[in-house]
Amino acid sequence: MAKVLGLMASGMYEEIPNVVIQHSGTSEGTGTDQEISHGFSAVPKRLDLIPLDAGESTVFSARTVEPTHFHITVSVGRNFGWIAADW
């Protein structure tokens, strides 16, 4: 099966013949709970968090993943990326 890559308003997606298997995006930490939509209607099988500020310490805590979104607390002002995958 051929893979197809695309772009959505919130980030990238990847599909294998009409089945989206990956969503991604970026955000900036607020130091408090953030609710971020991961783009799936069920809990994804994998959620990766990636610090984007080189040379800066980034703390991720209080992560919970729910059917349509995830909650995360990230250091104030620290940029991070996320990838949700359902494969």
PDB file of N, CA and C in Angstrom:
ATOM      1  N   MET A   1       0.829  -1.173   0.000  1.00  0.00           N
ATOM      2  CA  MET A   1       0.000   0.000   0.000  1.00  0.00           C
ATOM      3  C   MET A   1       0.879   1.245   0.000  1.00  0.00           C
ATOM      4  N   ALA A   2       0.515   2.216  -0.807  1.00  0.00           N
ATOM      5  CA  ALA A   2       1.262   3.459  -0.899  1.00  0.00           C
ATOM      6  C   ALA A   2       0.891   4.392   0.245  1.00  0.00           C
ATOM      7  N   LYS A   3       1.881   5.126   0.776  1.00  0.00           N
ATOM      8  CA  LYS A   3       1.626   6.120   1.802  1.00  0.00           C
ATOM      9  C   LYS A   3       1.382   7.462   1.137  1.00  0.00           C
ATOM     10  N   VAL A   4       0.523   8.265   1.739  1.00  0.00           N
ATOM     11  CA  VAL A   4       0.238   9.605   1.259  1.00  0.00           C
ATOM     12  C   VAL A   4       0.453  10.559   2.419  1.00  0.00           C
ATOM     13  N   LEU A   5       1.264  11.594   2.229  1.00  0.00           N
ATOM     14  CA  LEU A   5       1.483  12.594   3.262  1.00  0.00           C
ATOM     15  C   LEU A   5       0.683  13.833   2.922  1.00  0.00           C
ATOM     16  N   GLY A   6       0.198  14.540   3.924  1.00  0.00           N
ATOM     17  CA  GLY A   6      -0.579  15.752   3.691  1.00  0.00           C
ATOM     18  C   GLY A   6      -0.400  16.736   4.820  1.00  0.00           C
ATOM     19  N   LEU A   7      -1.071  17.867   4.717  1.00  0.00           N
ATOM     20  CA  LEU A   7      -0.976  18.925   5.710  1.00  0.00           C
ATOM     21  C   LEU A   7      -2.369  19.338   6.139  1.00  0.00           C
ATOM     22  N   MET A   8      -2.586  19.461   7.460  1.00  0.00           N
ATOM     23  CA  MET A   8      -3.837  19.992   7.976  1.00  0.00           C
ATOM     24  C   MET A   8      -3.503  21.246   8.773  1.00  0.00           C
ATOM     25  N   ALA A   9      -4.506  21.991   9.165  1.00  0.00           N
ATOM     26  CA  ALA A   9      -4.290  23.246   9.889  1.00  0.00           C
ATOM     27  C   ALA A   9      -3.475  23.037  11.161  1.00  0.00           C
ATOM     28  N   SER A  10      -3.677  21.908  11.850  1.00  0.00           N
ATOM     29  CA  SER A  10      -2.993  21.666  13.117  1.00  0.00           C
ATOM     30  C   SER A  10      -1.668  20.938  12.966  1.00  0.00           C
ATOM     31  N   GLY A  11      -1.292  20.529  11.756  1.00  0.00           N
ATOM     32  CA  GLY A  11      -0.028  19.829  11.567  1.00  0.00           C
ATOM     33  C   GLY A  11      -0.098  18.864  10.407  1.00  0.00           C
ATOM     34  N   MET A  12       0.740  17.856  10.446  1.00  0.00           N
ATOM     35  CA  MET A  12       0.848  16.877   9.373  1.00  0.00           C
ATOM     36  C   MET A  12      -0.038  15.665   9.640  1.00  0.00           C
ATOM     37  N   TYR A  13      -0.403  14.992   8.566  1.00  0.00           N
ATOM     38  CA  TYR A  13      -1.059  13.698   8.719  1.00  0.00           C
ATOM     39  C   TYR A  13      -0.498  12.740   7.682  1.00  0.00           C
ATOM     40  N   GLU A  14      -0.623  11.473   7.948  1.00  0.00           N
ATOM     41  CA  GLU A  14      -0.165  10.431   7.030  1.00  0.00           C
ATOM     42  C   GLU A  14      -1.301   9.441   6.873  1.00  0.00           C
ATOM     43  N   GLU A  15      -1.537   8.981   5.666  1.00  0.00           N
ATOM     44  CA  GLU A  15      -2.593   7.990   5.493  1.00  0.00           C
ATOM     45  C   GLU A  15      -2.112   6.842   4.616  1.00  0.00           C
ATOM     46  N   ILE A  16      -2.695   5.694   4.836  1.00  0.00           N
ATOM     47  CA  ILE A  16      -2.487   4.525   4.004  1.00  0.00           C
ATOM     48  C   ILE A  16      -3.847   4.241   3.407  1.00  0.00           C
ATOM     49  N   PRO A  17      -3.957   4.295   2.074  1.00  0.00           N
ATOM     50  CA  PRO A  17      -5.227   4.299   1.357  1.00  0.00           C
ATOM     51  C   PRO A  17      -6.463   4.635   2.183  1.00  0.00           C
ATOM     52  N   ASN A  18      -6.658   5.941   2.366  1.00  0.00           N
ATOM     53  CA  ASN A  18      -7.840   6.507   3.006  1.00  0.00           C
ATOM     54  C   ASN A  18      -7.975   6.255   4.506  1.00  0.00           C
ATOM     55  N   VAL A  19      -6.920   5.832   5.169  1.00  0.00           N
ATOM     56  CA  VAL A  19      -6.955   5.640   6.616  1.00  0.00           C
ATOM     57  C   VAL A  19      -5.857   6.500   7.231  1.00  0.00           C
ATOM     58  N   VAL A  20      -6.235   7.549   7.939  1.00  0.00           N
ATOM     59  CA  VAL A  20      -5.246   8.415   8.579  1.00  0.00           C
ATOM     60  C   VAL A  20      -4.651   7.669   9.765  1.00  0.00           C
ATOM     61  N   ILE A  21      -3.318   7.608   9.830  1.00  0.00           N
ATOM     62  CA  ILE A  21      -2.666   6.871  10.919  1.00  0.00           C
ATOM     63  C   ILE A  21      -1.798   7.758  11.798  1.00  0.00           C
ATOM     64  N   GLN A  22      -1.593   9.031  11.411  1.00  0.00           N
ATOM     65  CA  GLN A  22      -0.717   9.876  12.203  1.00  0.00           C
ATOM     66  C   GLN A  22      -1.123  11.340  12.093  1.00  0.00           C
ATOM     67  N   HIS A  23      -1.138  12.038  13.240  1.00  0.00           N
ATOM     68  CA  HIS A  23      -1.369  13.480  13.310  1.00  0.00           C
ATOM     69  C   HIS A  23      -0.207  14.076  14.093  1.00  0.00           C
ATOM     70  N   SER A  24       0.131  15.339  13.828  1.00  0.00           N
ATOM     71  CA  SER A  24       1.193  15.988  14.577  1.00  0.00           C
ATOM     72  C   SER A  24       0.927  17.482  14.662  1.00  0.00           C
ATOM     73  N   GLY A  25       1.614  18.140  15.560  1.00  0.00           N
ATOM     74  CA  GLY A  25       1.478  19.579  15.710  1.00  0.00           C
ATOM     75  C   GLY A  25       2.532  20.119  16.647  1.00  0.00           C
ATOM     76  N   THR A  26       2.486  21.419  16.892  1.00  0.00           N
ATOM     77  CA  THR A  26       3.406  22.068  17.814  1.00  0.00           C
ATOM     78  C   THR A  26       2.617  22.967  18.753  1.00  0.00           C
ATOM     79  N   SER A  27       3.207  23.277  19.883  1.00  0.00           N
ATOM     80  CA  SER A  27       2.572  24.155  20.856  1.00  0.00           C
ATOM     81  C   SER A  27       3.662  24.769  21.727  1.00  0.00           C
ATOM     82  N   GLU A  28       3.268  25.733  22.553  1.00  0.00           N
ATOM     83  CA  GLU A  28       4.181  26.348  23.509  1.00  0.00           C
ATOM     84  C   GLU A  28       3.661  26.076  24.905  1.00  0.00           C
ATOM     85  N   GLY A  29       4.562  25.648  25.778  1.00  0.00           N
ATOM     86  CA  GLY A  29       4.172  25.344  27.149  1.00  0.00           C
ATOM     87  C   GLY A  29       3.691  26.565  27.909  1.00  0.00           C
ATOM     88  N   THR A  30       2.719  26.344  28.798  1.00  0.00           N
ATOM     89  CA  THR A  30       2.152  27.418  29.612  1.00  0.00           C
ATOM     90  C   THR A  30       2.461  27.253  31.096  1.00  0.00           C
ATOM     91  N   GLY A  31       3.018  26.099  31.463  1.00  0.00           N
ATOM     92  CA  GLY A  31       3.268  25.815  32.876  1.00  0.00           C
ATOM     93  C   GLY A  31       2.043  25.289  33.600  1.00  0.00           C
ATOM     94  N   THR A  32       0.900  25.248  32.903  1.00  0.00           N
ATOM     95  CA  THR A  32      -0.335  24.702  33.459  1.00  0.00           C
ATOM     96  C   THR A  32      -0.902  23.688  32.477  1.00  0.00           C
ATOM     97  N   ASP A  33      -1.968  23.036  32.876  1.00  0.00           N
ATOM     98  CA  ASP A  33      -2.594  22.012  32.037  1.00  0.00           C
ATOM     99  C   ASP A  33      -3.033  22.587  30.690  1.00  0.00           C
ATOM    100  N   GLN A  34      -2.644  21.918  29.608  1.00  0.00           N
ATOM    101  CA  GLN A  34      -3.089  22.275  28.270  1.00  0.00           C
ATOM    102  C   GLN A  34      -3.868  21.103  27.693  1.00  0.00           C
ATOM    103  N   GLU A  35      -4.983  21.389  27.037  1.00  0.00           N
ATOM    104  CA  GLU A  35      -5.761  20.363  26.353  1.00  0.00           C
ATOM    105  C   GLU A  35      -5.544  20.545  24.860  1.00  0.00           C
ATOM    106  N   ILE A  36      -5.023  19.503  24.203  1.00  0.00           N
ATOM    107  CA  ILE A  36      -4.689  19.575  22.781  1.00  0.00           C
ATOM    108  C   ILE A  36      -5.403  18.453  22.042  1.00  0.00           C
ATOM    109  N   SER A  37      -6.101  18.796  20.974  1.00  0.00           N
ATOM    110  CA  SER A  37      -6.784  17.795  20.153  1.00  0.00           C
ATOM    111  C   SER A  37      -5.746  17.033  19.338  1.00  0.00           C
ATOM    112  N   HIS A  38      -5.808  15.681  19.390  1.00  0.00           N
ATOM    113  CA  HIS A  38      -4.843  14.882  18.630  1.00  0.00           C
ATOM    114  C   HIS A  38      -5.403  14.417  17.295  1.00  0.00           C
ATOM    115  N   GLY A  39      -6.669  14.692  17.004  1.00  0.00           N
ATOM    116  CA  GLY A  39      -7.230  14.402  15.694  1.00  0.00           C
ATOM    117  C   GLY A  39      -7.866  13.041  15.496  1.00  0.00           C
ATOM    118  N   PHE A  40      -7.839  12.189  16.505  1.00  0.00           N
ATOM    119  CA  PHE A  40      -8.462  10.873  16.393  1.00  0.00           C
ATOM    120  C   PHE A  40      -9.757  10.842  17.200  1.00  0.00           C
ATOM    121  N   SER A  41     -10.628   9.883  16.909  1.00  0.00           N
ATOM    122  CA  SER A  41     -11.865   9.744  17.666  1.00  0.00           C
ATOM    123  C   SER A  41     -11.720   8.716  18.791  1.00  0.00           C
ATOM    124  N   ALA A  42     -10.570   8.075  18.866  1.00  0.00           N
ATOM    125  CA  ALA A  42     -10.264   7.122  19.934  1.00  0.00           C
ATOM    126  C   ALA A  42      -8.843   7.412  20.420  1.00  0.00           C
ATOM    127  N   VAL A  43      -8.481   6.859  21.555  1.00  0.00           N
ATOM    128  CA  VAL A  43      -7.131   7.058  22.092  1.00  0.00           C
ATOM    129  C   VAL A  43      -6.114   6.489  21.104  1.00  0.00           C
ATOM    130  N   PRO A  44      -5.126   7.295  20.658  1.00  0.00           N
ATOM    131  CA  PRO A  44      -4.120   6.771  19.734  1.00  0.00           C
ATOM    132  C   PRO A  44      -3.237   5.733  20.428  1.00  0.00           C
ATOM    133  N   LYS A  45      -2.648   4.862  19.655  1.00  0.00           N
ATOM    134  CA  LYS A  45      -1.782   3.820  20.216  1.00  0.00           C
ATOM    135  C   LYS A  45      -0.447   4.387  20.701  1.00  0.00           C
ATOM    136  N   ARG A  46      -0.068   5.568  20.172  1.00  0.00           N
ATOM    137  CA  ARG A  46       1.212   6.154  20.540  1.00  0.00           C
ATOM    138  C   ARG A  46       1.093   7.673  20.552  1.00  0.00           C
ATOM    139  N   LEU A  47       1.723   8.338  21.535  1.00  0.00           N
ATOM    140  CA  LEU A  47       1.808   9.788  21.588  1.00  0.00           C
ATOM    141  C   LEU A  47       3.231  10.151  21.981  1.00  0.00           C
ATOM    142  N   ASP A  48       3.944  10.808  21.068  1.00  0.00           N
ATOM    143  CA  ASP A  48       5.317  11.240  21.326  1.00  0.00           C
ATOM    144  C   ASP A  48       5.340  12.745  21.541  1.00  0.00           C
ATOM    145  N   LEU A  49       6.133  13.189  22.510  1.00  0.00           N
ATOM    146  CA  LEU A  49       6.329  14.609  22.798  1.00  0.00           C
ATOM    147  C   LEU A  49       7.796  14.932  22.559  1.00  0.00           C
ATOM    148  N   ILE A  50       8.070  16.010  21.797  1.00  0.00           N
ATOM    149  CA  ILE A  50       9.431  16.337  21.394  1.00  0.00           C
ATOM    150  C   ILE A  50       9.763  17.774  21.787  1.00  0.00           C
ATOM    151  N   PRO A  51      10.773  17.993  22.653  1.00  0.00           N
ATOM    152  CA  PRO A  51      11.175  19.368  22.966  1.00  0.00           C
ATOM    153  C   PRO A  51      11.814  20.002  21.728  1.00  0.00           C
ATOM    154  N   LEU A  52      11.484  21.275  21.450  1.00  0.00           N
ATOM    155  CA  LEU A  52      11.978  21.939  20.242  1.00  0.00           C
ATOM    156  C   LEU A  52      12.968  23.064  20.510  1.00  0.00           C
ATOM    157  N   ASP A  53      13.158  23.440  21.767  1.00  0.00           N
ATOM    158  CA  ASP A  53      14.086  24.525  22.091  1.00  0.00           C
ATOM    159  C   ASP A  53      15.456  23.945  22.413  1.00  0.00           C
ATOM    160  N   ALA A  54      16.369  24.034  21.448  1.00  0.00           N
ATOM    161  CA  ALA A  54      17.727  23.473  21.620  1.00  0.00           C
ATOM    162  C   ALA A  54      18.438  24.135  22.793  1.00  0.00           C
ATOM    163  N   GLY A  55      19.082  23.316  23.607  1.00  0.00           N
ATOM    164  CA  GLY A  55      19.872  23.810  24.723  1.00  0.00           C
ATOM    165  C   GLY A  55      19.062  24.272  25.922  1.00  0.00           C
ATOM    166  N   GLU A  56      17.760  24.128  25.871  1.00  0.00           N
ATOM    167  CA  GLU A  56      16.892  24.545  26.977  1.00  0.00           C
ATOM    168  C   GLU A  56      16.280  23.312  27.633  1.00  0.00           C
ATOM    169  N   SER A  57      16.127  23.359  28.941  1.00  0.00           N
ATOM    170  CA  SER A  57      15.488  22.264  29.661  1.00  0.00           C
ATOM    171  C   SER A  57      13.977  22.382  29.521  1.00  0.00           C
ATOM    172  N   THR A  58      13.320  21.302  29.109  1.00  0.00           N
ATOM    173  CA  THR A  58      11.866  21.270  28.972  1.00  0.00           C
ATOM    174  C   THR A  58      11.329  20.147  29.838  1.00  0.00           C
ATOM    175  N   VAL A  59      10.375  20.455  30.702  1.00  0.00           N
ATOM    176  CA  VAL A  59       9.784  19.455  31.588  1.00  0.00           C
ATOM    177  C   VAL A  59       8.360  19.160  31.120  1.00  0.00           C
ATOM    178  N   PHE A  60       8.095  17.872  30.854  1.00  0.00           N
ATOM    179  CA  PHE A  60       6.755  17.397  30.517  1.00  0.00           C
ATOM    180  C   PHE A  60       6.210  16.675  31.748  1.00  0.00           C
ATOM    181  N   SER A  61       4.991  16.978  32.162  1.00  0.00           N
ATOM    182  CA  SER A  61       4.410  16.282  33.312  1.00  0.00           C
ATOM    183  C   SER A  61       2.896  16.193  33.161  1.00  0.00           C
ATOM    184  N   ALA A  62       2.296  15.373  33.991  1.00  0.00           N
ATOM    185  CA  ALA A  62       0.842  15.223  34.076  1.00  0.00           C
ATOM    186  C   ALA A  62       0.199  14.895  32.735  1.00  0.00           C
ATOM    187  N   ARG A  63       0.793  13.991  31.976  1.00  0.00           N
ATOM    188  CA  ARG A  63       0.238  13.625  30.669  1.00  0.00           C
ATOM    189  C   ARG A  63      -0.899  12.629  30.819  1.00  0.00           C
ATOM    190  N   THR A  64      -2.037  12.919  30.215  1.00  0.00           N
ATOM    191  CA  THR A  64      -3.140  11.974  30.098  1.00  0.00           C
ATOM    192  C   THR A  64      -3.647  12.031  28.662  1.00  0.00           C
ATOM    193  N   VAL A  65      -4.021  10.877  28.135  1.00  0.00           N
ATOM    194  CA  VAL A  65      -4.511  10.800  26.755  1.00  0.00           C
ATOM    195  C   VAL A  65      -5.948  10.302  26.784  1.00  0.00           C
ATOM    196  N   GLU A  66      -6.823  11.040  26.123  1.00  0.00           N
ATOM    197  CA  GLU A  66      -8.242  10.715  26.073  1.00  0.00           C
ATOM    198  C   GLU A  66      -8.654  10.494  24.615  1.00  0.00           C
ATOM    199  N   PRO A  67      -9.896  10.057  24.361  1.00  0.00           N
ATOM    200  CA  PRO A  67     -10.301   9.715  22.996  1.00  0.00           C
ATOM    201  C   PRO A  67     -10.106  10.812  21.946  1.00  0.00           C
ATOM    202  N   THR A  68     -10.334  12.076  22.245  1.00  0.00           N
ATOM    203  CA  THR A  68     -10.207  13.101  21.201  1.00  0.00           C
ATOM    204  C   THR A  68      -9.094  14.110  21.450  1.00  0.00           C
ATOM    205  N   HIS A  69      -8.435  14.023  22.612  1.00  0.00           N
ATOM    206  CA  HIS A  69      -7.405  15.004  22.951  1.00  0.00           C
ATOM    207  C   HIS A  69      -6.466  14.438  24.027  1.00  0.00           C
ATOM    208  N   PHE A  70      -5.407  15.206  24.293  1.00  0.00           N
ATOM    209  CA  PHE A  70      -4.542  14.844  25.412  1.00  0.00           C
ATOM    210  C   PHE A  70      -4.309  16.083  26.271  1.00  0.00           C
ATOM    211  N   HIS A  71      -3.959  15.838  27.529  1.00  0.00           N
ATOM    212  CA  HIS A  71      -3.631  16.904  28.474  1.00  0.00           C
ATOM    213  C   HIS A  71      -2.147  16.781  28.790  1.00  0.00           C
ATOM    214  N   ILE A  72      -1.468  17.918  28.863  1.00  0.00           N
ATOM    215  CA  ILE A  72      -0.046  17.921  29.187  1.00  0.00           C
ATOM    216  C   ILE A  72       0.301  19.238  29.875  1.00  0.00           C
ATOM    217  N   THR A  73       1.235  19.174  30.804  1.00  0.00           N
ATOM    218  CA  THR A  73       1.794  20.379  31.408  1.00  0.00           C
ATOM    219  C   THR A  73       3.251  20.441  30.953  1.00  0.00           C
ATOM    220  N   VAL A  74       3.630  21.589  30.380  1.00  0.00           N
ATOM    221  CA  VAL A  74       4.979  21.776  29.821  1.00  0.00           C
ATOM    222  C   VAL A  74       5.545  23.082  30.362  1.00  0.00           C
ATOM    223  N   SER A  75       6.854  23.114  30.573  1.00  0.00           N
ATOM    224  CA  SER A  75       7.532  24.314  31.067  1.00  0.00           C
ATOM    225  C   SER A  75       7.075  25.572  30.328  1.00  0.00           C
ATOM    226  N   VAL A  76       6.887  26.667  31.069  1.00  0.00           N
ATOM    227  CA  VAL A  76       6.434  27.938  30.498  1.00  0.00           C
ATOM    228  C   VAL A  76       7.380  28.396  29.386  1.00  0.00           C
ATOM    229  N   GLY A  77       6.794  28.731  28.236  1.00  0.00           N
ATOM    230  CA  GLY A  77       7.560  29.293  27.129  1.00  0.00           C
ATOM    231  C   GLY A  77       8.369  28.304  26.317  1.00  0.00           C
ATOM    232  N   ARG A  78       8.319  27.027  26.660  1.00  0.00           N
ATOM    233  CA  ARG A  78       9.082  26.023  25.923  1.00  0.00           C
ATOM    234  C   ARG A  78       8.232  25.458  24.790  1.00  0.00           C
ATOM    235  N   ASN A  79       8.793  25.483  23.599  1.00  0.00           N
ATOM    236  CA  ASN A  79       8.102  24.947  22.422  1.00  0.00           C
ATOM    237  C   ASN A  79       8.278  23.435  22.369  1.00  0.00           C
ATOM    238  N   PHE A  80       7.220  22.759  21.939  1.00  0.00           N
ATOM    239  CA  PHE A  80       7.303  21.307  21.811  1.00  0.00           C
ATOM    240  C   PHE A  80       6.459  20.841  20.637  1.00  0.00           C
ATOM    241  N   GLY A  81       6.837  19.713  20.099  1.00  0.00           N
ATOM    242  CA  GLY A  81       6.074  19.073  19.048  1.00  0.00           C
ATOM    243  C   GLY A  81       5.426  17.817  19.600  1.00  0.00           C
ATOM    244  N   TRP A  82       4.400  17.364  18.934  1.00  0.00           N
ATOM    245  CA  TRP A  82       3.744  16.111  19.338  1.00  0.00           C
ATOM    246  C   TRP A  82       3.362  15.335  18.088  1.00  0.00           C
ATOM    247  N   ILE A  83       3.391  14.017  18.239  1.00  0.00           N
ATOM    248  CA  ILE A  83       2.988  13.104  17.162  1.00  0.00           C
ATOM    249  C   ILE A  83       2.081  12.050  17.789  1.00  0.00           C
ATOM    250  N   ALA A  84       0.857  11.954  17.281  1.00  0.00           N
ATOM    251  CA  ALA A  84      -0.087  10.919  17.715  1.00  0.00           C
ATOM    252  C   ALA A  84      -0.203   9.919  16.573  1.00  0.00           C
ATOM    253  N   ALA A  85      -0.036   8.643  16.874  1.00  0.00           N
ATOM    254  CA  ALA A  85      -0.088   7.619  15.839  1.00  0.00           C
ATOM    255  C   ALA A  85      -1.068   6.520  16.235  1.00  0.00           C
ATOM    256  N   ASP A  86      -1.752   5.994  15.243  1.00  0.00           N
ATOM    257  CA  ASP A  86      -2.724   4.936  15.485  1.00  0.00           C
ATOM    258  C   ASP A  86      -2.354   3.687  14.669  1.00  0.00           C
ATOM    259  N   TRP A  87      -1.129   3.229  14.852  1.00  0.00           N
ATOM    260  CA  TRP A  87      -0.638   2.033  14.156  1.00  0.00           C
ATOM    261  C   TRP A  87       0.318   1.289  15.050  1.00  0.00           C
TER     262      TRP A  87
END
